[in-house]
Amino acid sequence: MIKACNLIHHYGVRPILRNVSLEVGQGELVVLMGANGCGKSTLLGTMAGLLWPIEGHVEIDGLQRRSCVEAEIAIRKKMAYLPDHPWLTLARTGREYLMAVGQIYDLPTAHIMDHMERLLELFHLTDKGDSTMQSYSNGQQKKIAIAATLITEAPILLLDEPFTGGLDPSAILALKNVLGSLAQREDTTVVMASQLPEIAAATAHRIAVIQDGVILHYDSPTDLIKSQNSENLETALNDILNPETKNLLKAYFKGKELSK
Amino acid sequence: MKNTLMKYFIWLFITLAAHEATPQDFFATGIVLAMPLLFIPYFSWVIIPVFFICAMITIHAQKQNWKLWVGLDGDLHKTTKITGKKEQVGWPFCTIVEVTNEEISSNNKLLNLLLSCWVFIWTFTLIRLIPVEEITQILKFWYVPVFFFALSHRAAYSTIGTAPISLLGRLKSRRFIIPGYDKVYLAPAFSILAGGIVYLLVSSLSGIHALAESLSISTSLYIILSTGTSMREWAYTGQYQAHRPASPLSATNKISLPR
């Protein structure tokens, strides 16, 4: 279980998180959604322990982050974080990298090797597995970073924009299905930042809609759609985040007709 | 003088015997440490080899000891042996790798004391070798090593992370002190303060500036090594923002096209 309590964070004096509180239950898949710069990555980075909030704290399974050495080590070992721009060791091959990541999570070597081959196959990287990651395209580097996060088999996964970064349609489908499968499991908690309503609708148990560092809504996709009397999640999100869009569209098309 | 030093060497040798010492470690540094003593006229030649051996052992022990202070070197990113070589795991997985630096134990503090004594002898001897007319010029720079120690401490600890708010942000938001982060400044601040106080006190009381200078530097070194939060404690409980290396993805694309 992840519990973010009254998080306040700002870069310089620019506020990013304004008293954000969020609870993610064990086995839940939560998607953070909102406009660019609204604080999704900051919230995720704070949960991942990479950022320290100005105020508030994060608890993972009842342990407060950075409260003591033993608690922090325990937290770090049960969590895997995929940043939007992962830092890969490009001089290593994909297989070496996945093995190294699997080993720091203390997984048995035979198990890592089996999982690694399945992941490489899933993301169409089997042929590239023995090439250095420097030779990978942007999309392939993103795929190997996702595979590295998945190979950890950590009970808590924090994914920052996993669907961006040049993923091809088959990789998007593969990841969507993997996340869908994880959402069915009781032992894996996933918090993901995403801009894609269709992905959120298909995978999320709950969606946190963030605007200017404040959580506006935190509901299941169905309840979110209902609350806005919308047809689907995309329009519901648009109604929450950009209510003026409908009027702007009307004005745009009205002006177009007048100019004819 | 000889007897005192002899006792010191024996005590030093016994204390450090428990630590691993390989002869190749810091051979040259050992020579450098022993060199000033050659210029002391009343110093017996017999004591030189003893002094030299002790210097090497001290330096080697400090090399082990140093790790808990310097802490995060490149090894943090290297964890596993797959093909006989250590592999890197990149960021942010490197944060999972356990920081094994130990807490600053009393044994470490003893080693730090020995090193500080060594530095005291070394600087004192060196300063005494300088002609009297040049001493005044040299003594103006007593604070250089003291500030160097403080800055080195700061640099070592900042390898893990930076302040949650910039200096400008602190001023504008009037959050002048962030206890969970600012504790990292305690050891350097205390070290500079103690160095200054020792220098002023000893120079005013004894009038021997070489003594004041040497004591100031060695005291400062001891404090910077032995006090404050340990690297391990800092890595796991410090309220810093973790460093995020520049993304190699864009950098790679600038230098080579995907094959």
Coordinates of C-alpha atoms in Angstrom, one line a residue:
Chain A
M1 CA 0.0 0.0 0.0
I2 CA 1.3 3.5 -0.9
K3 CA 0.2 6.5 1.1
A4 CA 1.2 10.0 0.1
C5 CA 0.3 12.4 3.0
N6 CA -0.1 16.1 2.5
L7 CA 2.7 16.5 -0.1
I8 CA 3.8 20.0 -0.8
H9 CA 6.6 20.5 -3.3
H10 CA 7.9 23.4 -5.3
Y11 CA 10.8 24.0 -7.6
G12 CA 12.3 27.2 -6.5
V13 CA 9.1 29.1 -5.6
R14 CA 7.0 27.5 -8.3
P15 CA 4.5 25.2 -6.6
I16 CA 4.2 21.8 -8.1
L17 CA 2.3 19.7 -5.5
R18 CA -0.2 21.5 -3.3
N19 CA -1.1 19.4 -0.3
V20 CA -1.5 16.2 -2.2
S21 CA -2.8 13.2 -0.4
L22 CA -3.3 9.9 -2.2
E23 CA -3.7 6.3 -1.1
V24 CA -3.1 3.3 -3.4
G25 CA -4.2 0.0 -2.1
Q26 CA -2.3 -3.3 -2.5
G27 CA -2.9 -4.8 -5.9
E28 CA -4.4 -1.6 -7.3
L29 CA -3.4 0.0 -10.6
V30 CA -3.7 3.7 -10.4
V31 CA -3.2 6.1 -13.4
L32 CA -2.1 9.7 -12.8
M33 CA -3.5 11.9 -15.5
G34 CA -3.3 15.6 -16.2
A35 CA -1.8 18.2 -18.4
N36 CA 1.9 18.6 -18.9
G37 CA 3.6 20.1 -15.9
C38 CA 0.7 19.5 -13.6
G39 CA 2.8 17.5 -11.1
K40 CA 2.4 13.8 -12.2
S41 CA 6.1 13.0 -12.5
T42 CA 6.9 14.9 -9.3
L43 CA 4.3 13.0 -7.4
L44 CA 5.6 9.7 -8.9
G45 CA 9.2 10.8 -8.2
T46 CA 8.3 11.6 -4.6
M47 CA 6.7 8.2 -4.2
A48 CA 9.8 6.6 -5.7
G49 CA 11.9 8.4 -3.1
L50 CA 13.9 10.3 -5.6
L51 CA 12.5 13.6 -4.7
W52 CA 12.0 14.8 -1.2
P53 CA 8.9 16.9 -0.6
I54 CA 9.1 20.2 1.0
E55 CA 6.3 19.1 3.4
G56 CA 4.5 15.8 3.9
H57 CA 5.7 12.3 3.6
V58 CA 5.2 9.0 1.7
E59 CA 4.5 5.6 3.4
I60 CA 5.0 2.3 1.7
D61 CA 3.4 -0.7 3.4
G62 CA 3.4 1.3 6.6
L63 CA 7.0 2.3 6.4
Q64 CA 7.8 6.0 6.1
R65 CA 10.3 6.9 3.4
R66 CA 13.7 7.9 4.6
S67 CA 12.7 7.6 8.3
C68 CA 15.5 5.1 9.0
V69 CA 18.1 3.2 7.2
E70 CA 16.5 -0.3 7.5
A71 CA 13.0 1.0 6.5
E72 CA 14.4 2.8 3.4
I73 CA 16.4 -0.3 2.3
A74 CA 13.3 -2.4 2.7
I75 CA 11.2 0.0 0.7
R76 CA 13.7 0.4 -2.1
K77 CA 13.9 -3.4 -2.6
K78 CA 10.2 -3.8 -3.1
M79 CA 9.8 -1.0 -5.6
A80 CA 10.8 -0.5 -9.2
Y81 CA 10.6 2.9 -10.9
L82 CA 10.6 3.6 -14.6
P83 CA 11.5 7.2 -15.3
D84 CA 10.3 8.9 -18.5
H85 CA 13.9 9.1 -19.7
P86 CA 15.7 6.1 -18.2
W87 CA 19.5 6.1 -17.8
L88 CA 20.7 3.0 -19.5
T89 CA 24.2 1.6 -19.5
L90 CA 24.6 1.8 -23.2
A91 CA 27.9 0.0 -23.4
R92 CA 26.2 -3.2 -22.1
T93 CA 24.0 -5.5 -24.1
G94 CA 20.3 -5.8 -23.4
R95 CA 20.7 -9.2 -21.9
E96 CA 23.6 -8.1 -19.6
Y97 CA 21.5 -5.2 -18.5
L98 CA 18.4 -7.2 -17.7
M99 CA 20.5 -9.8 -15.9
A100 CA 22.1 -7.1 -13.8
V101 CA 18.8 -5.5 -12.9
G102 CA 17.3 -8.8 -12.0
Q103 CA 20.2 -9.7 -9.8
I104 CA 20.0 -6.5 -7.7
Y105 CA 16.5 -7.6 -6.8
D106 CA 18.0 -10.9 -5.5
L107 CA 16.1 -13.1 -8.0
P108 CA 17.4 -16.5 -8.9
T109 CA 19.6 -16.5 -12.0
A110 CA 17.7 -19.2 -13.8
H111 CA 14.4 -17.4 -13.1
I112 CA 15.8 -14.1 -14.4
M113 CA 17.1 -15.8 -17.6
D114 CA 13.7 -17.4 -18.3
H115 CA 11.8 -14.2 -17.7
M116 CA 14.4 -12.2 -19.7
E117 CA 13.9 -14.3 -22.8
R118 CA 10.1 -14.0 -22.5
L119 CA 10.4 -10.3 -22.2
L120 CA 12.8 -9.9 -25.1
E121 CA 10.5 -12.0 -27.2
L122 CA 7.4 -10.0 -26.1
F123 CA 9.1 -6.7 -27.1
H124 CA 10.7 -8.1 -30.3
L125 CA 14.2 -7.6 -28.9
T126 CA 15.4 -11.2 -29.0
D127 CA 17.7 -10.5 -32.0
K128 CA 19.0 -7.3 -30.4
G129 CA 19.6 -8.9 -27.0
D130 CA 23.3 -9.4 -27.5
S131 CA 23.9 -6.0 -29.1
T132 CA 25.0 -3.1 -27.0
M133 CA 22.2 -0.8 -26.1
Q134 CA 24.0 2.0 -27.8
S135 CA 22.8 0.4 -31.1
Y136 CA 19.2 0.5 -30.1
S137 CA 16.7 2.9 -31.5
N138 CA 14.8 5.2 -29.1
G139 CA 11.9 2.9 -29.1
Q140 CA 14.0 -0.1 -28.5
Q141 CA 15.7 1.6 -25.6
K142 CA 12.4 2.4 -24.1
K143 CA 11.3 -1.2 -24.5
I144 CA 14.4 -2.5 -22.8
A145 CA 13.9 0.0 -19.9
I146 CA 10.3 -1.3 -19.6
A147 CA 11.6 -4.9 -19.7
A148 CA 14.1 -4.0 -16.9
T149 CA 11.3 -2.6 -14.8
L150 CA 9.2 -5.7 -15.3
I151 CA 12.0 -8.2 -14.8
T152 CA 12.4 -6.9 -11.2
E153 CA 9.0 -8.5 -10.3
A154 CA 8.9 -5.8 -7.7
P155 CA 5.5 -5.7 -5.8
I156 CA 5.3 -2.0 -6.4
L157 CA 5.8 -0.6 -9.9
L158 CA 6.0 3.2 -10.5
L159 CA 5.9 3.9 -14.2
D160 CA 6.3 7.4 -15.6
E161 CA 4.8 7.7 -19.1
P162 CA 5.6 4.1 -20.1
F163 CA 3.7 4.4 -23.4
T164 CA 5.6 7.3 -24.7
G165 CA 9.2 7.4 -26.1
G166 CA 8.7 5.9 -29.6
L167 CA 7.0 2.6 -28.7
D168 CA 5.6 0.8 -31.7
P169 CA 2.0 -0.4 -31.8
S170 CA 2.9 -4.0 -30.9
A171 CA 4.9 -2.9 -27.9
I172 CA 2.0 -0.6 -26.8
L173 CA -0.4 -3.6 -27.1
A174 CA 2.1 -5.9 -25.3
L175 CA 2.6 -3.4 -22.4
K176 CA -1.1 -2.7 -22.2
N177 CA -1.8 -6.4 -21.8
V178 CA 1.0 -6.9 -19.3
L179 CA -0.4 -4.1 -17.2
G180 CA -3.9 -5.5 -17.6
S181 CA -2.6 -8.8 -16.3
L182 CA -0.8 -7.1 -13.4
A183 CA -4.1 -5.2 -12.6
Q184 CA -5.8 -8.6 -12.1
R185 CA -3.1 -9.7 -9.6
E186 CA -3.4 -9.0 -5.9
D187 CA 0.3 -8.9 -5.2
T188 CA 1.4 -6.1 -7.6
T189 CA 0.6 -2.4 -7.1
V190 CA 1.1 -0.1 -10.1
V191 CA 1.1 3.6 -10.2
M192 CA 1.5 5.0 -13.7
A193 CA 1.5 8.5 -15.2
S194 CA -0.1 8.6 -18.6
Q195 CA -1.7 10.9 -21.1
L196 CA -3.7 8.2 -22.8
P197 CA -7.3 7.8 -21.7
E198 CA -7.8 4.6 -23.7
I199 CA -5.0 2.9 -21.8
A200 CA -6.3 4.2 -18.5
A201 CA -9.8 3.1 -19.2
A202 CA -8.6 -0.4 -20.1
T203 CA -6.2 -1.0 -17.2
A204 CA -6.8 1.3 -14.3
H205 CA -8.7 0.6 -11.1
R206 CA -8.6 4.2 -10.2
I207 CA -7.6 7.4 -12.0
A208 CA -6.2 10.4 -10.2
V209 CA -6.8 13.6 -12.2
I210 CA -4.3 16.2 -11.3
Q211 CA -4.4 19.9 -12.2
D212 CA -1.9 22.5 -11.0
G213 CA -0.6 20.2 -8.3
V214 CA -4.0 19.4 -6.9
I215 CA -5.9 16.1 -7.2
L216 CA -9.3 17.1 -8.6
H217 CA -10.8 13.6 -8.9
Y218 CA -9.7 10.2 -7.6
D219 CA -12.2 7.6 -8.9
S220 CA -12.6 4.5 -11.0
P221 CA -12.9 5.2 -14.7
T222 CA -16.6 4.3 -14.6
D223 CA -17.3 6.7 -11.7
L224 CA -15.3 9.4 -13.3
I225 CA -17.3 9.1 -16.5
K226 CA -20.6 9.1 -14.5
S227 CA -19.6 12.1 -12.5
Q228 CA -19.1 14.2 -15.6
N229 CA -22.1 12.7 -17.5
S230 CA -19.8 12.0 -20.3
E231 CA -19.8 9.4 -23.0
N232 CA -16.3 8.1 -22.4
L233 CA -13.2 8.8 -20.3
E234 CA -11.6 11.1 -22.9
T235 CA -14.5 13.5 -22.8
A236 CA -14.8 13.2 -19.0
L237 CA -11.2 14.1 -18.6
N238 CA -11.6 16.9 -21.0
D239 CA -14.6 18.2 -19.1
I240 CA -12.6 18.2 -15.9
L241 CA -9.3 19.6 -17.1
N242 CA -10.4 21.8 -20.0
P243 CA -14.1 22.6 -19.7
E244 CA -13.7 25.6 -22.0
T245 CA -12.6 23.3 -24.9
K246 CA -16.2 22.7 -26.0
N247 CA -16.9 26.5 -26.2
L248 CA -13.6 27.1 -28.0
L249 CA -14.5 24.4 -30.6
K250 CA -18.0 25.9 -31.0
A251 CA -16.4 29.4 -31.5
Y252 CA -13.9 28.0 -33.9
F253 CA -16.5 26.3 -36.1
K254 CA -18.9 29.2 -35.9
G255 CA -16.2 31.5 -37.1
K256 CA -15.4 29.2 -39.9
E257 CA -19.0 29.2 -41.1
L258 CA -19.2 33.0 -40.9
S259 CA -16.1 33.4 -43.0
K260 CA -17.6 31.3 -45.8
Chain B
M1 CA 60.9 13.3 21.8
K2 CA 62.2 10.0 20.6
N3 CA 60.6 8.0 23.3
T4 CA 57.3 9.7 22.9
L5 CA 57.4 9.0 19.2
M6 CA 58.5 5.4 19.7
K7 CA 55.5 4.8 22.0
Y8 CA 53.3 6.4 19.4
F9 CA 54.6 4.1 16.7
I10 CA 54.2 1.0 18.7
W11 CA 50.6 2.0 19.7
L12 CA 50.0 2.8 16.0
F13 CA 51.3 -0.5 14.8
I14 CA 49.4 -2.5 17.3
T15 CA 46.1 -0.7 16.5
L16 CA 46.5 -1.0 12.8
A17 CA 47.7 -4.6 12.8
A18 CA 44.1 -5.9 12.7
H19 CA 43.6 -4.0 9.4
E20 CA 44.5 -5.5 6.1
A21 CA 47.7 -4.1 4.7
T22 CA 49.2 -4.8 1.4
P23 CA 52.8 -3.7 0.8
Q24 CA 52.0 -2.1 -2.6
D25 CA 49.5 0.3 -1.1
F26 CA 50.6 3.8 -1.2
F27 CA 54.3 3.1 -1.1
A28 CA 55.0 6.5 -2.5
T29 CA 52.8 8.2 -0.1
G30 CA 54.6 6.5 2.7
I31 CA 57.9 7.9 1.5
V32 CA 56.4 11.4 1.2
L33 CA 55.0 11.2 4.8
A34 CA 58.4 10.1 6.1
M35 CA 60.4 12.6 4.2
P36 CA 60.0 15.6 6.5
L37 CA 61.6 13.7 9.3
L38 CA 64.8 13.3 7.4
F39 CA 65.4 17.0 8.0
I40 CA 65.1 16.9 11.7
P41 CA 68.7 16.9 12.9
Y42 CA 68.3 15.2 16.2
F43 CA 66.3 12.4 14.7
S44 CA 68.0 9.0 14.6
W45 CA 68.3 7.2 11.3
V46 CA 67.1 4.1 13.0
I47 CA 63.7 5.5 13.5
I48 CA 63.2 6.4 9.8
P49 CA 62.4 2.8 8.6
V50 CA 60.0 2.3 11.5
F51 CA 58.4 5.6 10.7
F52 CA 58.2 4.7 7.1
I53 CA 56.5 1.4 7.7
C54 CA 54.1 2.9 10.1
A55 CA 53.3 5.6 7.5
M56 CA 52.4 2.9 4.9
I57 CA 50.2 1.0 7.3
T58 CA 48.5 4.2 8.4
I59 CA 47.8 5.2 4.8
H60 CA 46.5 1.8 3.9
A61 CA 44.2 1.6 6.9
Q62 CA 43.0 5.1 6.0
K63 CA 42.4 3.9 2.6
Q64 CA 39.9 1.4 4.0
N65 CA 38.6 3.9 6.4
W66 CA 38.2 6.5 3.7
K67 CA 35.6 4.5 1.9
L68 CA 33.0 5.1 4.6
W69 CA 33.5 8.8 4.1
V70 CA 34.0 9.1 0.4
G71 CA 31.3 6.5 0.0
L72 CA 29.7 6.5 -3.4
D73 CA 32.3 5.8 -6.0
G74 CA 31.7 4.2 -9.4
D75 CA 31.2 0.8 -7.7
L76 CA 27.7 1.8 -6.7
H77 CA 26.6 1.3 -10.2
K78 CA 28.4 -2.0 -10.6
T79 CA 26.7 -4.8 -8.9
T80 CA 26.7 -8.1 -10.5
K81 CA 29.1 -10.5 -12.0
I82 CA 27.7 -12.1 -15.1
T83 CA 30.4 -12.5 -17.5
G84 CA 33.2 -12.2 -15.0
K85 CA 32.9 -8.4 -15.0
K86 CA 30.8 -6.2 -13.0
E87 CA 27.8 -4.8 -14.7
Q88 CA 26.2 -1.4 -14.4
V89 CA 22.5 -1.1 -13.7
G90 CA 22.0 2.6 -14.7
W91 CA 19.7 5.0 -13.0
P92 CA 17.4 4.7 -11.1
F93 CA 18.2 1.0 -10.4
C94 CA 21.6 2.1 -8.9
T95 CA 19.6 3.5 -6.0
I96 CA 18.6 -0.1 -5.1
V97 CA 22.2 -1.1 -4.7
E98 CA 22.8 -1.1 -1.0
V99 CA 25.2 1.5 0.3
T100 CA 27.5 -0.7 2.4
N101 CA 29.5 2.0 4.0
E102 CA 29.5 1.4 7.6
E103 CA 28.6 3.9 10.3
I104 CA 31.5 5.8 11.8
S105 CA 32.6 3.5 14.5
S106 CA 34.9 4.2 17.4
N107 CA 37.6 2.2 15.6
N108 CA 37.2 4.5 12.6
K109 CA 37.5 7.5 14.9
L110 CA 40.7 6.1 16.3
L111 CA 42.1 5.7 12.8
N112 CA 41.1 9.2 12.0
L113 CA 42.9 10.4 15.2
L114 CA 46.0 8.6 14.0
L115 CA 45.8 10.2 10.6
S116 CA 45.3 13.6 12.2
C117 CA 48.3 13.1 14.4
W118 CA 50.3 12.2 11.3
V119 CA 49.1 15.3 9.6
F120 CA 50.1 17.3 12.6
I121 CA 53.6 15.9 12.7
W122 CA 54.0 16.4 8.9
T123 CA 52.7 20.0 8.8
F124 CA 54.6 21.0 11.9
T125 CA 57.8 19.6 10.6
L126 CA 57.3 21.2 7.2
I127 CA 56.5 24.6 8.6
R128 CA 59.6 24.5 10.8
L129 CA 61.7 23.9 7.7
I130 CA 60.5 27.1 6.1
P131 CA 62.8 30.1 6.7
V132 CA 61.5 32.4 9.4
E133 CA 61.0 35.3 7.1
E134 CA 58.7 33.3 4.9
I135 CA 56.7 31.8 7.7
T136 CA 54.4 34.9 8.0
Q137 CA 53.5 34.5 4.4
I138 CA 52.8 30.8 4.6
L139 CA 50.8 31.1 7.8
K140 CA 48.3 33.4 6.1
F141 CA 47.1 30.3 4.3
W142 CA 46.4 28.1 7.3
Y143 CA 42.7 28.1 6.4
V144 CA 43.2 26.8 2.9
P145 CA 43.5 23.1 4.0
V146 CA 40.7 23.6 6.5
F147 CA 38.3 24.9 3.8
F148 CA 39.6 22.2 1.5
F149 CA 38.5 19.5 3.9
A150 CA 35.1 21.1 4.3
L151 CA 34.6 21.4 0.6
S152 CA 35.7 17.9 0.0
H153 CA 33.2 16.6 2.5
R154 CA 30.5 18.6 0.8
A155 CA 31.5 17.3 -2.6
A156 CA 31.5 13.7 -1.4
Y157 CA 28.0 14.0 0.1
S158 CA 26.6 15.8 -2.9
T159 CA 27.3 12.8 -5.1
I160 CA 24.1 11.4 -3.7
G161 CA 21.8 14.3 -4.0
T162 CA 21.2 18.0 -3.9
A163 CA 19.2 20.3 -1.7
P164 CA 15.4 20.1 -2.0
I165 CA 15.2 23.9 -2.4
S166 CA 17.8 26.1 -4.0
L167 CA 19.4 29.0 -2.1
L168 CA 17.2 31.5 -4.0
G169 CA 14.1 29.3 -3.3
R170 CA 15.0 29.3 0.4
L171 CA 15.3 33.1 0.5
K172 CA 12.1 33.7 -1.4
S173 CA 10.1 31.1 0.6
R174 CA 11.7 32.1 3.9
R175 CA 12.6 28.5 4.6
F176 CA 16.1 29.3 5.6
I177 CA 16.8 26.0 7.4
I178 CA 15.8 22.5 6.2
P179 CA 17.0 20.3 9.2
G180 CA 16.8 17.0 7.3
Y181 CA 19.1 18.3 4.6
D182 CA 21.2 20.9 6.4
K183 CA 22.6 18.4 8.8
V184 CA 25.1 17.6 6.1
Y185 CA 26.6 21.0 6.6
L186 CA 27.2 20.4 10.3
A187 CA 30.5 18.6 10.1
P188 CA 32.1 21.0 7.6
A189 CA 30.9 24.0 9.6
F190 CA 32.1 22.6 12.9
S191 CA 35.4 21.7 11.3
I192 CA 36.0 25.2 10.0
L193 CA 34.9 26.7 13.3
A194 CA 37.1 24.3 15.4
G195 CA 40.1 24.9 13.1
G196 CA 39.8 28.7 13.5
I197 CA 39.3 28.5 17.3
V198 CA 42.3 26.2 17.7
Y199 CA 44.5 28.4 15.6
L200 CA 43.5 31.6 17.5
L201 CA 43.8 30.0 20.9
V202 CA 47.1 28.2 20.4
S203 CA 48.7 31.1 18.6
S204 CA 47.7 33.6 21.3
L205 CA 48.5 31.3 24.2
S206 CA 51.8 29.8 23.0
G207 CA 52.9 32.3 20.4
I208 CA 54.2 29.4 18.3
H209 CA 52.4 29.9 15.0
A210 CA 53.7 26.6 13.4
L211 CA 52.2 24.7 16.3
A212 CA 48.9 26.6 16.0
E213 CA 48.8 26.0 12.2
S214 CA 49.5 22.3 12.5
L215 CA 47.0 21.8 15.3
S216 CA 44.4 23.8 13.5
I217 CA 44.7 21.7 10.4
S218 CA 44.8 18.3 12.1
T219 CA 41.9 19.2 14.4
S220 CA 39.9 20.2 11.4
L221 CA 40.7 17.0 9.6
Y222 CA 39.8 14.9 12.6
I223 CA 36.4 16.6 12.9
I224 CA 35.5 16.4 9.3
L225 CA 36.3 12.7 9.2
S226 CA 34.8 11.7 12.5
T227 CA 31.7 13.8 13.1
G228 CA 28.4 14.4 11.3
T229 CA 26.1 12.0 9.5
S230 CA 27.7 8.9 7.9
M231 CA 27.4 8.3 4.2
R232 CA 25.2 5.3 4.7
E233 CA 22.8 7.2 7.0
W234 CA 22.8 10.1 4.6
A235 CA 22.1 7.9 1.6
Y236 CA 19.0 6.4 3.2
T237 CA 17.6 9.2 5.5
G238 CA 18.9 12.4 4.1
Q239 CA 16.2 14.8 2.8
Y240 CA 17.9 15.4 -0.6
Q241 CA 16.8 15.3 -4.2
A242 CA 18.4 12.3 -5.8
H243 CA 20.7 13.1 -8.7
R244 CA 19.2 12.2 -12.0
P245 CA 22.0 11.8 -14.6
A246 CA 21.5 13.4 -18.0
S247 CA 19.6 11.1 -20.2
P248 CA 22.0 9.2 -22.5
L249 CA 19.2 8.6 -25.0
S250 CA 19.5 12.0 -26.5
A251 CA 23.3 12.1 -26.1
T252 CA 23.7 8.9 -28.0
N253 CA 21.6 10.1 -30.9
K254 CA 23.9 13.0 -31.2
I255 CA 27.0 11.0 -31.6
S256 CA 25.8 7.9 -33.5
L257 CA 22.9 6.7 -35.5
P258 CA 21.2 3.5 -34.5
R259 CA 22.7 0.6 -36.3

